[in-house]
Every structure is written in C-alpha cells, then in structure tokens.
C-alpha cells in the first residue's frame, strides 16, 4: 500500500561573494544548465520580474525528466519561493524557498529549504529518492557558491555564438536530418559513430564519436530535448570538450515564405584549469576562446552542409514523383 509522507530539508552554504551576485544566480534559471550539472534545459514560459514560470529538464536518477515550476521573486529581501506545478512520480508535491543573507561585505549565505511529499510502496524507495534529493541540493549549492565566488571571471569564461545557413526548401526534411543523429556517420564529415536512445518521446541521449582537426577521435555525450512543432532541438553536452566546463546549445529551423534559416547556437563556459594542458604553456583564455569558437563553429558548419543537401535532395525527389 502506498503511503504519502512529507519531508522537510534545509541546506546552506557560505560564499566569499556579494549577496547580490549570489541572488542573481539563483534568480536567473535560464543560466542554470551552464552552472548546474543535472540541469539540462530551462524553457521560460512567463516572467514579469516577480513571478517566474518555467519548464525544466533535469537528470533525476540518471534519467532526464521534465518538471513545471512557479516561483515568486523578492529581490529586496533576496528571497525566492517556489513550488512544482508538475512533478514526476513518486514525488507528489515539492516546494520551498531560496534565501540569500549578507554576512559581511563580500560574504553571503545561501539557504535552500525544501518540502517534499513522496508516495512509495516501500520505505526504502522513498529514502533513496530523498537521499538523491539531498545530494542534488548540496551539489546545487556548491556549484552556485563556486560560480558566485568566481563571478569576476564569468564574463571571460562565458562564450555564446551562432552559425547559420539559408536553405531554399521546406523545413521538415531539415529538422528530420538534425533529429536523426544516428544517421550522421558517413554524412557529417567529423562524425565516426553515433548511438542514440530515446528514454521518452522527444528526449534523446546521444553518444557520438568525433574526429578532431588533428585526426584524433573524441567522444561527446549529450541529452537533446526536441520540439518538432517549433522546429527546435536544445542540447546539453554531458561530456563536453576538454577546454569546457559546460556546453549547451540549440538547433533551430526557422521557416519563412521562401525557405528556412537553420541556426546552430552554442553557449559554453571555458575551463581555465585545462587551457595550458590542452593548448600549451603559453596559451591564455583569449586563445582558448578563439580555439573553441572556431572548432565548434567548424563542426556546426560541417553539419549544416549535409542538412542543406538532404533538404535539397528531398525537394528533387518530390518533384520527380
């Protein structure tokens, strides 16, 4: 027999960072996929400066799962109250608050309080889920603390850019190509092997073996959330390039009256600790930014080319019928 039990959890961490910086990191959920390892994608639905409503895809027990959240932000008090409008079983309700306190100039405390109700037939299942929630909360606090303490370097480590191509053709075959990662070997020049599983409709786990510019092979592992009606595929690399601490992005197919524009967007955080090891003892962050921009840009262009070819071949096939 299933029994619902309510649990309250509280965690706190002190950071050598201004309270305003720490609060800003908590308030802006759209940056969480770059900062938090379990956060895959945040899709903001409504935001008026005070009320925030968003979908989040996050890894729970190794599986990407969506949840719907509503938050109330109080910047003056540096407090955010939240609750889940939709949670995954066996969690029935989740709510709580974030609070940021200034301890001294340049020092602050971040507190996360959670109220979680769980329905499980066995007590061991409920405890396993709660243990995972506690570990996730501690990891989240530690990552936000680290980001806040390094806030002066964040702008230099963060990089966003796009590659695009114009295609005279319909959107459907372009999206079909981008969705079908398993068909890329032999079609996308740098892709040697690709394995894709789909745990739930539209949520893919892709492991891809790539060739670098010097001919060496490296493996990436990504979760991709697909929105076919909108022509969008968002992704997060779970095993990013050695120069990166985080890598998220999006493929978007934007149709108009004469064709489609296909855009590959990348948002990355450079890992300063690996720059000299990967690029040599004289390398600095500026060189790492140029290297990553060109490497990822070249891979995107190499993928957009076959996507364009696939769309044009589809058009020719339709005309020949």
PDB file of C-alpha atoms in Angstrom:
ATOM      1  CA  UNK A   1       0.000   0.000   0.000  1.00  0.00           C
ATOM      2  CA  UNK A   2       1.340   3.423  -0.967  1.00  0.00           C
ATOM      3  CA  UNK A   3       1.754   5.954   1.822  1.00  0.00           C
ATOM      4  CA  UNK A   4       2.378   9.655   1.289  1.00  0.00           C
ATOM      5  CA  UNK A   5       4.968  11.184   3.564  1.00  0.00           C
ATOM      6  CA  UNK A   6       6.070  14.816   3.787  1.00  0.00           C
ATOM      7  CA  UNK A   7       9.706  15.674   4.365  1.00  0.00           C
ATOM      8  CA  UNK A   8      11.432  18.981   5.095  1.00  0.00           C
ATOM      9  CA  UNK A   9      15.048  19.520   4.134  1.00  0.00           C
ATOM     10  CA  UNK A  10      17.300  22.504   4.751  1.00  0.00           C
ATOM     11  CA  UNK A  11      20.786  23.126   3.369  1.00  0.00           C
ATOM     12  CA  UNK A  12      23.058  26.167   3.500  1.00  0.00           C
ATOM     13  CA  UNK A  13      26.427  27.240   2.185  1.00  0.00           C
ATOM     14  CA  UNK A  14      28.590  30.319   2.794  1.00  0.00           C
ATOM     15  CA  UNK A  15      30.228  32.039  -0.156  1.00  0.00           C
ATOM     16  CA  UNK A  16      33.026  34.566  -0.462  1.00  0.00           C
ATOM     17  CA  UNK A  17      30.874  36.648  -2.780  1.00  0.00           C
ATOM     18  CA  UNK A  18      28.476  39.601  -2.570  1.00  0.00           C
ATOM     19  CA  UNK A  19      24.894  38.720  -1.688  1.00  0.00           C
ATOM     20  CA  UNK A  20      23.607  40.467  -4.825  1.00  0.00           C
ATOM     21  CA  UNK A  21      25.743  38.215  -7.035  1.00  0.00           C
ATOM     22  CA  UNK A  22      24.555  35.054  -5.328  1.00  0.00           C
ATOM     23  CA  UNK A  23      20.926  36.149  -5.548  1.00  0.00           C
ATOM     24  CA  UNK A  24      21.274  36.938  -9.264  1.00  0.00           C
ATOM     25  CA  UNK A  25      22.488  33.386  -9.916  1.00  0.00           C
ATOM     26  CA  UNK A  26      19.505  31.948  -8.069  1.00  0.00           C
ATOM     27  CA  UNK A  27      17.033  34.273  -9.763  1.00  0.00           C
ATOM     28  CA  UNK A  28      18.056  33.579 -13.372  1.00  0.00           C
ATOM     29  CA  UNK A  29      17.101  29.956 -14.034  1.00  0.00           C
ATOM     30  CA  UNK A  30      17.917  30.262 -17.752  1.00  0.00           C
ATOM     31  CA  UNK A  31      21.630  30.089 -16.832  1.00  0.00           C
ATOM     32  CA  UNK A  32      21.270  27.002 -14.662  1.00  0.00           C
ATOM     33  CA  UNK A  33      22.058  24.485 -17.449  1.00  0.00           C
ATOM     34  CA  UNK A  34      25.522  26.059 -17.736  1.00  0.00           C
ATOM     35  CA  UNK A  35      26.058  26.192 -13.982  1.00  0.00           C
ATOM     36  CA  UNK A  36      24.367  23.060 -12.601  1.00  0.00           C
ATOM     37  CA  UNK A  37      25.368  19.581 -13.780  1.00  0.00           C
ATOM     38  CA  UNK A  38      21.897  17.996 -13.528  1.00  0.00           C
ATOM     39  CA  UNK A  39      20.044  20.855 -15.261  1.00  0.00           C
ATOM     40  CA  UNK A  40      19.640  20.109 -18.991  1.00  0.00           C
ATOM     41  CA  UNK A  41      17.365  22.886 -20.266  1.00  0.00           C
ATOM     42  CA  UNK A  42      15.100  25.622 -18.902  1.00  0.00           C
ATOM     43  CA  UNK A  43      12.195  26.813 -21.030  1.00  0.00           C
ATOM     44  CA  UNK A  44      10.783  30.014 -19.551  1.00  0.00           C
ATOM     45  CA  UNK A  45       7.019  30.372 -20.054  1.00  0.00           C
ATOM     46  CA  UNK A  46       6.211  33.584 -18.173  1.00  0.00           C
ATOM     47  CA  UNK A  47       8.296  36.158 -16.336  1.00  0.00           C
ATOM     48  CA  UNK A  48       7.224  39.625 -15.194  1.00  0.00           C
ATOM     49  CA  UNK A  49      10.110  40.374 -12.861  1.00  0.00           C
ATOM     50  CA  UNK A  50       8.291  38.954  -9.854  1.00  0.00           C
ATOM     51  CA  UNK A  51       6.550  35.786 -10.999  1.00  0.00           C
ATOM     52  CA  UNK A  52       8.546  33.202 -12.903  1.00  0.00           C
ATOM     53  CA  UNK A  53       7.070  30.089 -14.553  1.00  0.00           C
ATOM     54  CA  UNK A  54       9.215  27.615 -16.439  1.00  0.00           C
ATOM     55  CA  UNK A  55       9.749  24.042 -17.568  1.00  0.00           C
ATOM     56  CA  UNK A  56      12.995  22.414 -16.545  1.00  0.00           C
ATOM     57  CA  UNK A  57      14.507  19.210 -17.879  1.00  0.00           C
ATOM     58  CA  UNK A  58      16.905  17.739 -15.350  1.00  0.00           C
ATOM     59  CA  UNK A  59      18.623  14.417 -14.776  1.00  0.00           C
ATOM     60  CA  UNK A  60      16.902  12.516 -11.959  1.00  0.00           C
ATOM     61  CA  UNK A  61      18.346   9.110 -11.059  1.00  0.00           C
ATOM     62  CA  UNK A  62      20.192   9.126 -14.369  1.00  0.00           C
ATOM     63  CA  UNK A  63      17.093   9.864 -16.486  1.00  0.00           C
ATOM     64  CA  UNK A  64      16.190  13.285 -17.973  1.00  0.00           C
ATOM     65  CA  UNK A  65      12.786  14.306 -16.647  1.00  0.00           C
ATOM     66  CA  UNK A  66      10.658  17.431 -17.161  1.00  0.00           C
ATOM     67  CA  UNK A  67       9.027  19.422 -14.364  1.00  0.00           C
ATOM     68  CA  UNK A  68       6.945  22.602 -14.318  1.00  0.00           C
ATOM     69  CA  UNK A  69       7.736  25.284 -11.736  1.00  0.00           C
ATOM     70  CA  UNK A  70       6.321  28.559 -10.492  1.00  0.00           C
ATOM     71  CA  UNK A  71       8.414  30.986  -8.453  1.00  0.00           C
ATOM     72  CA  UNK A  72       7.902  34.304  -6.696  1.00  0.00           C
ATOM     73  CA  UNK A  73      10.967  36.549  -6.569  1.00  0.00           C
ATOM     74  CA  UNK A  74      11.584  39.195  -3.923  1.00  0.00           C
ATOM     75  CA  UNK A  75      14.796  40.991  -4.886  1.00  0.00           C
ATOM     76  CA  UNK A  76      14.657  43.379  -1.917  1.00  0.00           C
ATOM     77  CA  UNK A  77      14.631  40.515   0.585  1.00  0.00           C
ATOM     78  CA  UNK A  78      16.765  38.314  -1.691  1.00  0.00           C
ATOM     79  CA  UNK A  79      14.254  35.506  -1.402  1.00  0.00           C
ATOM     80  CA  UNK A  80      12.716  33.186  -3.981  1.00  0.00           C
ATOM     81  CA  UNK A  81       9.726  30.987  -3.115  1.00  0.00           C
ATOM     82  CA  UNK A  82       8.959  28.088  -5.436  1.00  0.00           C
ATOM     83  CA  UNK A  83       6.683  25.123  -5.969  1.00  0.00           C
ATOM     84  CA  UNK A  84       6.349  22.473  -8.628  1.00  0.00           C
ATOM     85  CA  UNK A  85       3.138  22.570 -10.644  1.00  0.00           C
ATOM     86  CA  UNK A  86       4.086  19.228 -12.155  1.00  0.00           C
ATOM     87  CA  UNK A  87       6.453  16.656 -10.641  1.00  0.00           C
ATOM     88  CA  UNK A  88       7.484  13.158 -11.592  1.00  0.00           C
ATOM     89  CA  UNK A  89       6.237  10.181  -9.582  1.00  0.00           C
ATOM     90  CA  UNK A  90       6.701   9.160  -6.818  1.00  0.00           C
ATOM     91  CA  UNK A  91       7.051  12.849  -5.801  1.00  0.00           C
ATOM     92  CA  UNK A  92       3.574  14.339  -5.335  1.00  0.00           C
ATOM     93  CA  UNK A  93       4.408  17.876  -4.193  1.00  0.00           C
ATOM     94  CA  UNK A  94       7.572  19.963  -3.967  1.00  0.00           C
ATOM     95  CA  UNK A  95       8.003  23.488  -2.669  1.00  0.00           C
ATOM     96  CA  UNK A  96      10.361  25.648  -0.715  1.00  0.00           C
ATOM     97  CA  UNK A  97      12.500  28.758  -0.803  1.00  0.00           C
ATOM     98  CA  UNK A  98      15.913  30.180  -1.579  1.00  0.00           C
ATOM     99  CA  UNK A  99      17.276  32.856   0.766  1.00  0.00           C
ATOM    100  CA  UNK A 100      20.459  34.901   0.465  1.00  0.00           C
ATOM    101  CA  UNK A 101      21.813  36.702   3.541  1.00  0.00           C
ATOM    102  CA  UNK A 102      24.704  39.133   3.661  1.00  0.00           C
ATOM    103  CA  UNK A 103      27.074  38.008   6.402  1.00  0.00           C
ATOM    104  CA  UNK A 104      29.692  40.716   5.872  1.00  0.00           C
ATOM    105  CA  UNK A 105      30.932  42.784   2.938  1.00  0.00           C
ATOM    106  CA  UNK A 106      31.896  40.228   0.291  1.00  0.00           C
ATOM    107  CA  UNK A 107      30.444  37.288   2.246  1.00  0.00           C
ATOM    108  CA  UNK A 108      26.969  35.784   1.981  1.00  0.00           C
ATOM    109  CA  UNK A 109      24.972  32.688   2.910  1.00  0.00           C
ATOM    110  CA  UNK A 110      22.667  30.797   0.571  1.00  0.00           C
ATOM    111  CA  UNK A 111      19.960  28.671   2.182  1.00  0.00           C
ATOM    112  CA  UNK A 112      17.730  26.202   0.351  1.00  0.00           C
ATOM    113  CA  UNK A 113      14.647  24.865   2.145  1.00  0.00           C
ATOM    114  CA  UNK A 114      12.527  22.160   0.547  1.00  0.00           C
ATOM    115  CA  UNK A 115       9.252  20.479   1.428  1.00  0.00           C
ATOM    116  CA  UNK A 116       8.841  17.229  -0.486  1.00  0.00           C
ATOM    117  CA  UNK A 117       5.938  14.776  -0.350  1.00  0.00           C
ATOM    118  CA  UNK A 118       6.642  11.278  -1.596  1.00  0.00           C
ATOM    119  CA  UNK A 119       4.335   8.350  -2.264  1.00  0.00           C
ATOM    120  CA  UNK A 120       6.082   4.994  -2.330  1.00  0.00           C
ATOM    121  CA  UNK A 121       5.072   1.424  -1.579  1.00  0.00           C
ATOM    122  CA  UNK A 122       8.363   0.728   0.147  1.00  0.00           C
ATOM    123  CA  UNK A 123      10.102   2.966   2.650  1.00  0.00           C
ATOM    124  CA  UNK A 124      13.467   2.139   1.055  1.00  0.00           C
ATOM    125  CA  UNK A 125      12.287   3.645  -2.260  1.00  0.00           C
ATOM    126  CA  UNK A 126      11.219   6.875  -0.572  1.00  0.00           C
ATOM    127  CA  UNK A 127      14.501   7.121   1.330  1.00  0.00           C
ATOM    128  CA  UNK A 128      16.518   6.502  -1.835  1.00  0.00           C
ATOM    129  CA  UNK A 129      14.699   9.357  -3.589  1.00  0.00           C
ATOM    130  CA  UNK A 130      15.155  11.676  -0.624  1.00  0.00           C
ATOM    131  CA  UNK A 131      18.849  10.813  -0.390  1.00  0.00           C
ATOM    132  CA  UNK A 132      19.177  11.694  -4.070  1.00  0.00           C
ATOM    133  CA  UNK A 133      17.342  14.983  -3.449  1.00  0.00           C
ATOM    134  CA  UNK A 134      19.667  15.845  -0.562  1.00  0.00           C
ATOM    135  CA  UNK A 135      22.753  15.079  -2.631  1.00  0.00           C
ATOM    136  CA  UNK A 136      21.365  17.141  -5.508  1.00  0.00           C
ATOM    137  CA  UNK A 137      20.673  20.079  -3.216  1.00  0.00           C
ATOM    138  CA  UNK A 138      24.212  20.013  -1.828  1.00  0.00           C
ATOM    139  CA  UNK A 139      25.687  19.849  -5.338  1.00  0.00           C
ATOM    140  CA  UNK A 140      23.484  22.742  -6.466  1.00  0.00           C
ATOM    141  CA  UNK A 141      24.549  24.889  -3.535  1.00  0.00           C
ATOM    142  CA  UNK A 142      28.221  24.106  -4.094  1.00  0.00           C
ATOM    143  CA  UNK A 143      28.018  24.935  -7.810  1.00  0.00           C
ATOM    144  CA  UNK A 144      26.205  28.224  -7.182  1.00  0.00           C
ATOM    145  CA  UNK A 145      28.751  29.107  -4.496  1.00  0.00           C
ATOM    146  CA  UNK A 146      31.635  28.398  -6.870  1.00  0.00           C
ATOM    147  CA  UNK A 147      30.021  30.455  -9.652  1.00  0.00           C
ATOM    148  CA  UNK A 148      29.401  33.363  -7.271  1.00  0.00           C
ATOM    149  CA  UNK A 149      32.962  33.291  -5.934  1.00  0.00           C
ATOM    150  CA  UNK A 150      34.291  33.383  -9.494  1.00  0.00           C
ATOM    151  CA  UNK A 151      31.809  35.963 -10.733  1.00  0.00           C
ATOM    152  CA  UNK A 152      34.501  38.412 -11.849  1.00  0.00           C
ATOM    153  CA  UNK A 153      35.826  35.751 -14.255  1.00  0.00           C
ATOM    154  CA  UNK A 154      32.459  34.535 -15.551  1.00  0.00           C
ATOM    155  CA  UNK A 155      32.263  37.036 -18.400  1.00  0.00           C
ATOM    156  CA  UNK A 156      35.671  35.973 -19.662  1.00  0.00           C
ATOM    157  CA  UNK A 157      34.834  32.280 -19.367  1.00  0.00           C
ATOM    158  CA  UNK A 158      31.388  32.522 -20.971  1.00  0.00           C
ATOM    159  CA  UNK A 159      31.046  32.449 -24.747  1.00  0.00           C
ATOM    160  CA  UNK A 160      27.954  32.407 -26.985  1.00  0.00           C
ATOM    161  CA  UNK A 161      27.865  32.319 -30.774  1.00  0.00           C
ATOM    162  CA  UNK A 162      25.847  31.098 -33.762  1.00  0.00           C
ATOM    163  CA  UNK A 163      26.370  29.563 -37.175  1.00  0.00           C
ATOM    164  CA  UNK A 164      23.579  29.618 -39.756  1.00  0.00           C
ATOM    165  CA  UNK A 165      22.734  28.590 -43.292  1.00  0.00           C
ATOM    166  CA  UNK A 166      19.952  29.605 -45.655  1.00  0.00           C
ATOM    167  CA  UNK A 167      18.120  26.745 -47.383  1.00  0.00           C
ATOM    168  CA  UNK A 168      15.688  27.089 -50.267  1.00  0.00           C
ATOM    169  CA  UNK A 169      13.348  24.305 -49.281  1.00  0.00           C
ATOM    170  CA  UNK A 170      10.860  23.047 -46.692  1.00  0.00           C
ATOM    171  CA  UNK A 171      11.582  22.854 -43.001  1.00  0.00           C
ATOM    172  CA  UNK A 172      10.528  19.231 -42.449  1.00  0.00           C
ATOM    173  CA  UNK A 173      13.495  17.416 -44.051  1.00  0.00           C
ATOM    174  CA  UNK A 174      15.957  19.778 -42.375  1.00  0.00           C
ATOM    175  CA  UNK A 175      14.508  19.053 -38.952  1.00  0.00           C
ATOM    176  CA  UNK A 176      14.378  15.348 -39.802  1.00  0.00           C
ATOM    177  CA  UNK A 177      18.110  15.388 -40.528  1.00  0.00           C
ATOM    178  CA  UNK A 178      19.008  17.258 -37.323  1.00  0.00           C
ATOM    179  CA  UNK A 179      16.791  14.920 -35.289  1.00  0.00           C
ATOM    180  CA  UNK A 180      18.319  11.772 -36.783  1.00  0.00           C
ATOM    181  CA  UNK A 181      21.779  11.863 -35.195  1.00  0.00           C
ATOM    182  CA  UNK A 182      22.165   8.108 -35.681  1.00  0.00           C
ATOM    183  CA  UNK A 183      22.278   8.698 -39.471  1.00  0.00           C
ATOM    184  CA  UNK A 184      25.132  11.223 -39.309  1.00  0.00           C
ATOM    185  CA  UNK A 185      28.125   8.831 -39.622  1.00  0.00           C
ATOM    186  CA  UNK A 186      29.166   8.858 -43.273  1.00  0.00           C
ATOM    187  CA  UNK A 187      27.132  12.016 -43.912  1.00  0.00           C
ATOM    188  CA  UNK A 188      28.641  14.511 -41.452  1.00  0.00           C
ATOM    189  CA  UNK A 189      32.419  14.512 -42.059  1.00  0.00           C
ATOM    190  CA  UNK A 190      33.630  14.603 -38.449  1.00  0.00           C
ATOM    191  CA  UNK A 191      31.127  12.050 -37.063  1.00  0.00           C
ATOM    192  CA  UNK A 192      32.540   8.497 -36.949  1.00  0.00           C
ATOM    193  CA  UNK A 193      29.916   6.746 -34.847  1.00  0.00           C
ATOM    194  CA  UNK A 194      26.642   7.749 -33.191  1.00  0.00           C
ATOM    195  CA  UNK A 195      24.382   5.884 -30.783  1.00  0.00           C
ATOM    196  CA  UNK A 196      21.028   7.378 -29.816  1.00  0.00           C
ATOM    197  CA  UNK A 197      18.439   6.239 -27.294  1.00  0.00           C
ATOM    198  CA  UNK A 198      15.159   7.957 -26.576  1.00  0.00           C
ATOM    199  CA  UNK A 199      14.074   7.416 -22.979  1.00  0.00           C
ATOM    200  CA  UNK A 200      10.811   9.289 -23.581  1.00  0.00           C
ATOM    201  CA  UNK A 201       9.335  10.870 -26.736  1.00  0.00           C
ATOM    202  CA  UNK A 202      11.488  13.793 -27.828  1.00  0.00           C
ATOM    203  CA  UNK A 203      14.201  13.310 -25.194  1.00  0.00           C
ATOM    204  CA  UNK A 204      17.320  11.770 -26.697  1.00  0.00           C
ATOM    205  CA  UNK A 205      20.583  10.553 -25.225  1.00  0.00           C
ATOM    206  CA  UNK A 206      23.260  10.732 -27.930  1.00  0.00           C
ATOM    207  CA  UNK A 207      26.809   9.366 -27.715  1.00  0.00           C
ATOM    208  CA  UNK A 208      28.900  10.494 -30.681  1.00  0.00           C
ATOM    209  CA  UNK A 209      32.484   9.697 -31.651  1.00  0.00           C
ATOM    210  CA  UNK A 210      34.007  12.660 -33.500  1.00  0.00           C
ATOM    211  CA  UNK A 211      37.244  13.395 -35.327  1.00  0.00           C
ATOM    212  CA  UNK A 212      39.141  16.500 -34.240  1.00  0.00           C
ATOM    213  CA  UNK A 213      41.039  18.707 -36.661  1.00  0.00           C
ATOM    214  CA  UNK A 214      44.283  16.821 -35.951  1.00  0.00           C
ATOM    215  CA  UNK A 215      42.642  13.481 -36.771  1.00  0.00           C
ATOM    216  CA  UNK A 216      42.297  12.266 -33.179  1.00  0.00           C
ATOM    217  CA  UNK A 217      38.976  10.810 -32.031  1.00  0.00           C
ATOM    218  CA  UNK A 218      36.998  12.074 -29.077  1.00  0.00           C
ATOM    219  CA  UNK A 219      33.594  11.175 -27.672  1.00  0.00           C
ATOM    220  CA  UNK A 220      30.773  13.503 -26.710  1.00  0.00           C
ATOM    221  CA  UNK A 221      27.668  12.581 -24.766  1.00  0.00           C
ATOM    222  CA  UNK A 222      24.600  14.798 -24.864  1.00  0.00           C
ATOM    223  CA  UNK A 223      20.987  14.983 -23.820  1.00  0.00           C
ATOM    224  CA  UNK A 224      18.760  16.535 -26.507  1.00  0.00           C
ATOM    225  CA  UNK A 225      15.211  17.814 -25.945  1.00  0.00           C
ATOM    226  CA  UNK A 226      13.275  18.052 -29.209  1.00  0.00           C
ATOM    227  CA  UNK A 227      10.378  20.389 -30.035  1.00  0.00           C
ATOM    228  CA  UNK A 228       9.253  19.304 -33.534  1.00  0.00           C
ATOM    229  CA  UNK A 229       6.295  21.693 -33.726  1.00  0.00           C
ATOM    230  CA  UNK A 230       8.623  24.617 -33.067  1.00  0.00           C
ATOM    231  CA  UNK A 231      11.496  23.274 -35.177  1.00  0.00           C
ATOM    232  CA  UNK A 232      13.901  23.319 -32.227  1.00  0.00           C
ATOM    233  CA  UNK A 233      16.322  20.873 -30.633  1.00  0.00           C
ATOM    234  CA  UNK A 234      18.092  22.005 -27.466  1.00  0.00           C
ATOM    235  CA  UNK A 235      21.005  20.079 -26.038  1.00  0.00           C
ATOM    236  CA  UNK A 236      23.478  19.823 -23.215  1.00  0.00           C
ATOM    237  CA  UNK A 237      26.811  18.069 -23.516  1.00  0.00           C
ATOM    238  CA  UNK A 238      27.282  15.769 -20.534  1.00  0.00           C
ATOM    239  CA  UNK A 239      30.881  15.145 -21.638  1.00  0.00           C
ATOM    240  CA  UNK A 240      31.989  18.476 -23.130  1.00  0.00           C
ATOM    241  CA  UNK A 241      35.264  19.258 -24.843  1.00  0.00           C
ATOM    242  CA  UNK A 242      38.297  19.228 -22.547  1.00  0.00           C
ATOM    243  CA  UNK A 243      38.510  23.045 -22.694  1.00  0.00           C
ATOM    244  CA  UNK A 244      34.931  23.430 -21.438  1.00  0.00           C
ATOM    245  CA  UNK A 245      33.307  23.063 -18.061  1.00  0.00           C
ATOM    246  CA  UNK A 246      29.820  23.311 -19.626  1.00  0.00           C
ATOM    247  CA  UNK A 247      28.298  23.351 -23.112  1.00  0.00           C
ATOM    248  CA  UNK A 248      24.657  23.870 -24.053  1.00  0.00           C
ATOM    249  CA  UNK A 249      23.043  24.946 -27.293  1.00  0.00           C
ATOM    250  CA  UNK A 250      20.224  24.725 -29.787  1.00  0.00           C
ATOM    251  CA  UNK A 251      19.440  23.801 -33.384  1.00  0.00           C
ATOM    252  CA  UNK A 252      16.550  25.832 -34.760  1.00  0.00           C
ATOM    253  CA  UNK A 253      14.785  25.657 -38.123  1.00  0.00           C
ATOM    254  CA  UNK A 254      13.080  28.963 -38.902  1.00  0.00           C
ATOM    255  CA  UNK A 255      10.797  28.855 -41.974  1.00  0.00           C
ATOM    256  CA  UNK A 256       9.508  31.808 -43.989  1.00  0.00           C
ATOM    257  CA  UNK A 257       7.869  32.337 -47.387  1.00  0.00           C
ATOM    258  CA  UNK A 258      10.937  31.408 -49.448  1.00  0.00           C
ATOM    259  CA  UNK A 259      12.736  28.768 -47.405  1.00  0.00           C
ATOM    260  CA  UNK A 260      14.286  28.226 -43.998  1.00  0.00           C
ATOM    261  CA  UNK A 261      17.124  29.619 -41.937  1.00  0.00           C
ATOM    262  CA  UNK A 262      18.874  26.963 -39.872  1.00  0.00           C
ATOM    263  CA  UNK A 263      20.758  28.201 -36.822  1.00  0.00           C
ATOM    264  CA  UNK A 264      23.215  26.350 -34.596  1.00  0.00           C
ATOM    265  CA  UNK A 265      23.709  28.173 -31.286  1.00  0.00           C
ATOM    266  CA  UNK A 266      26.351  27.366 -28.682  1.00  0.00           C
ATOM    267  CA  UNK A 267      26.658  28.601 -25.086  1.00  0.00           C
ATOM    268  CA  UNK A 268      29.796  27.477 -23.289  1.00  0.00           C
ATOM    269  CA  UNK A 269      31.834  28.025 -20.153  1.00  0.00           C
ATOM    270  CA  UNK A 270      35.580  27.667 -20.575  1.00  0.00           C
ATOM    271  CA  UNK A 271      37.517  25.659 -18.002  1.00  0.00           C
ATOM    272  CA  UNK A 272      40.500  27.853 -17.138  1.00  0.00           C
ATOM    273  CA  UNK A 273      42.239  24.932 -15.412  1.00  0.00           C
ATOM    274  CA  UNK A 274      42.684  22.995 -18.666  1.00  0.00           C
ATOM    275  CA  UNK A 275      43.766  25.781 -21.042  1.00  0.00           C
ATOM    276  CA  UNK A 276      47.531  25.273 -20.756  1.00  0.00           C
ATOM    277  CA  UNK A 277      47.240  21.485 -20.668  1.00  0.00           C
ATOM    278  CA  UNK A 278      45.193  21.400 -23.886  1.00  0.00           C
ATOM    279  CA  UNK A 279      46.695  24.329 -25.840  1.00  0.00           C
ATOM    280  CA  UNK A 280      50.220  24.590 -24.437  1.00  0.00           C
ATOM    281  CA  UNK A 281      52.058  26.508 -21.700  1.00  0.00           C
ATOM    282  CA  UNK A 282      51.775  29.887 -23.433  1.00  0.00           C
ATOM    283  CA  UNK A 283      48.008  29.700 -24.017  1.00  0.00           C
ATOM    284  CA  UNK A 284      45.661  32.103 -22.286  1.00  0.00           C
ATOM    285  CA  UNK A 285      41.893  32.465 -22.021  1.00  0.00           C
ATOM    286  CA  UNK A 286      41.683  34.651 -25.127  1.00  0.00           C
ATOM    287  CA  UNK A 287      43.347  31.958 -27.219  1.00  0.00           C
ATOM    288  CA  UNK A 288      41.050  29.336 -25.721  1.00  0.00           C
ATOM    289  CA  UNK A 289      38.015  31.434 -26.691  1.00  0.00           C
ATOM    290  CA  UNK A 290      39.263  31.665 -30.294  1.00  0.00           C
ATOM    291  CA  UNK A 291      40.023  27.950 -30.427  1.00  0.00           C
ATOM    292  CA  UNK A 292      36.601  26.909 -29.101  1.00  0.00           C
ATOM    293  CA  UNK A 293      34.781  29.378 -31.352  1.00  0.00           C
ATOM    294  CA  UNK A 294      36.494  28.039 -34.454  1.00  0.00           C
ATOM    295  CA  UNK A 295      36.337  24.345 -33.506  1.00  0.00           C
ATOM    296  CA  UNK A 296      32.652  24.300 -32.602  1.00  0.00           C
ATOM    297  CA  UNK A 297      31.810  26.670 -35.441  1.00  0.00           C
ATOM    298  CA  UNK A 298      33.533  24.377 -37.941  1.00  0.00           C
ATOM    299  CA  UNK A 299      31.645  21.347 -36.612  1.00  0.00           C
ATOM    300  CA  UNK A 300      28.338  23.216 -36.865  1.00  0.00           C
ATOM    301  CA  UNK A 301      29.072  24.285 -40.438  1.00  0.00           C
ATOM    302  CA  UNK A 302      30.046  20.719 -41.298  1.00  0.00           C
ATOM    303  CA  UNK A 303      26.645  19.550 -40.013  1.00  0.00           C
ATOM    304  CA  UNK A 304      24.604  22.317 -41.629  1.00  0.00           C
ATOM    305  CA  UNK A 305      26.030  21.455 -45.054  1.00  0.00           C
ATOM    306  CA  UNK A 306      24.655  17.888 -45.154  1.00  0.00           C
ATOM    307  CA  UNK A 307      21.374  19.153 -43.674  1.00  0.00           C
ATOM    308  CA  UNK A 308      21.102  21.551 -46.609  1.00  0.00           C
ATOM    309  CA  UNK A 309      21.943  18.760 -49.065  1.00  0.00           C
ATOM    310  CA  UNK A 310      19.342  16.449 -47.502  1.00  0.00           C
ATOM    311  CA  UNK A 311      16.643  19.122 -47.843  1.00  0.00           C
ATOM    312  CA  UNK A 312      17.511  19.791 -51.481  1.00  0.00           C
ATOM    313  CA  UNK A 313      17.505  16.069 -52.280  1.00  0.00           C
ATOM    314  CA  UNK A 314      14.077  15.756 -50.668  1.00  0.00           C
ATOM    315  CA  UNK A 315      12.752  18.577 -52.856  1.00  0.00           C
ATOM    316  CA  UNK A 316      14.166  16.952 -56.002  1.00  0.00           C
ATOM    317  CA  UNK A 317      12.611  13.608 -55.040  1.00  0.00           C
ATOM    318  CA  UNK A 318       9.190  15.232 -54.622  1.00  0.00           C
ATOM    319  CA  UNK A 319       9.487  16.975 -57.979  1.00  0.00           C
ATOM    320  CA  UNK A 320      10.378  13.755 -59.747  1.00  0.00           C
ATOM    321  CA  UNK A 321       7.301  11.926 -58.475  1.00  0.00           C
TER     322      UNK A 321
END
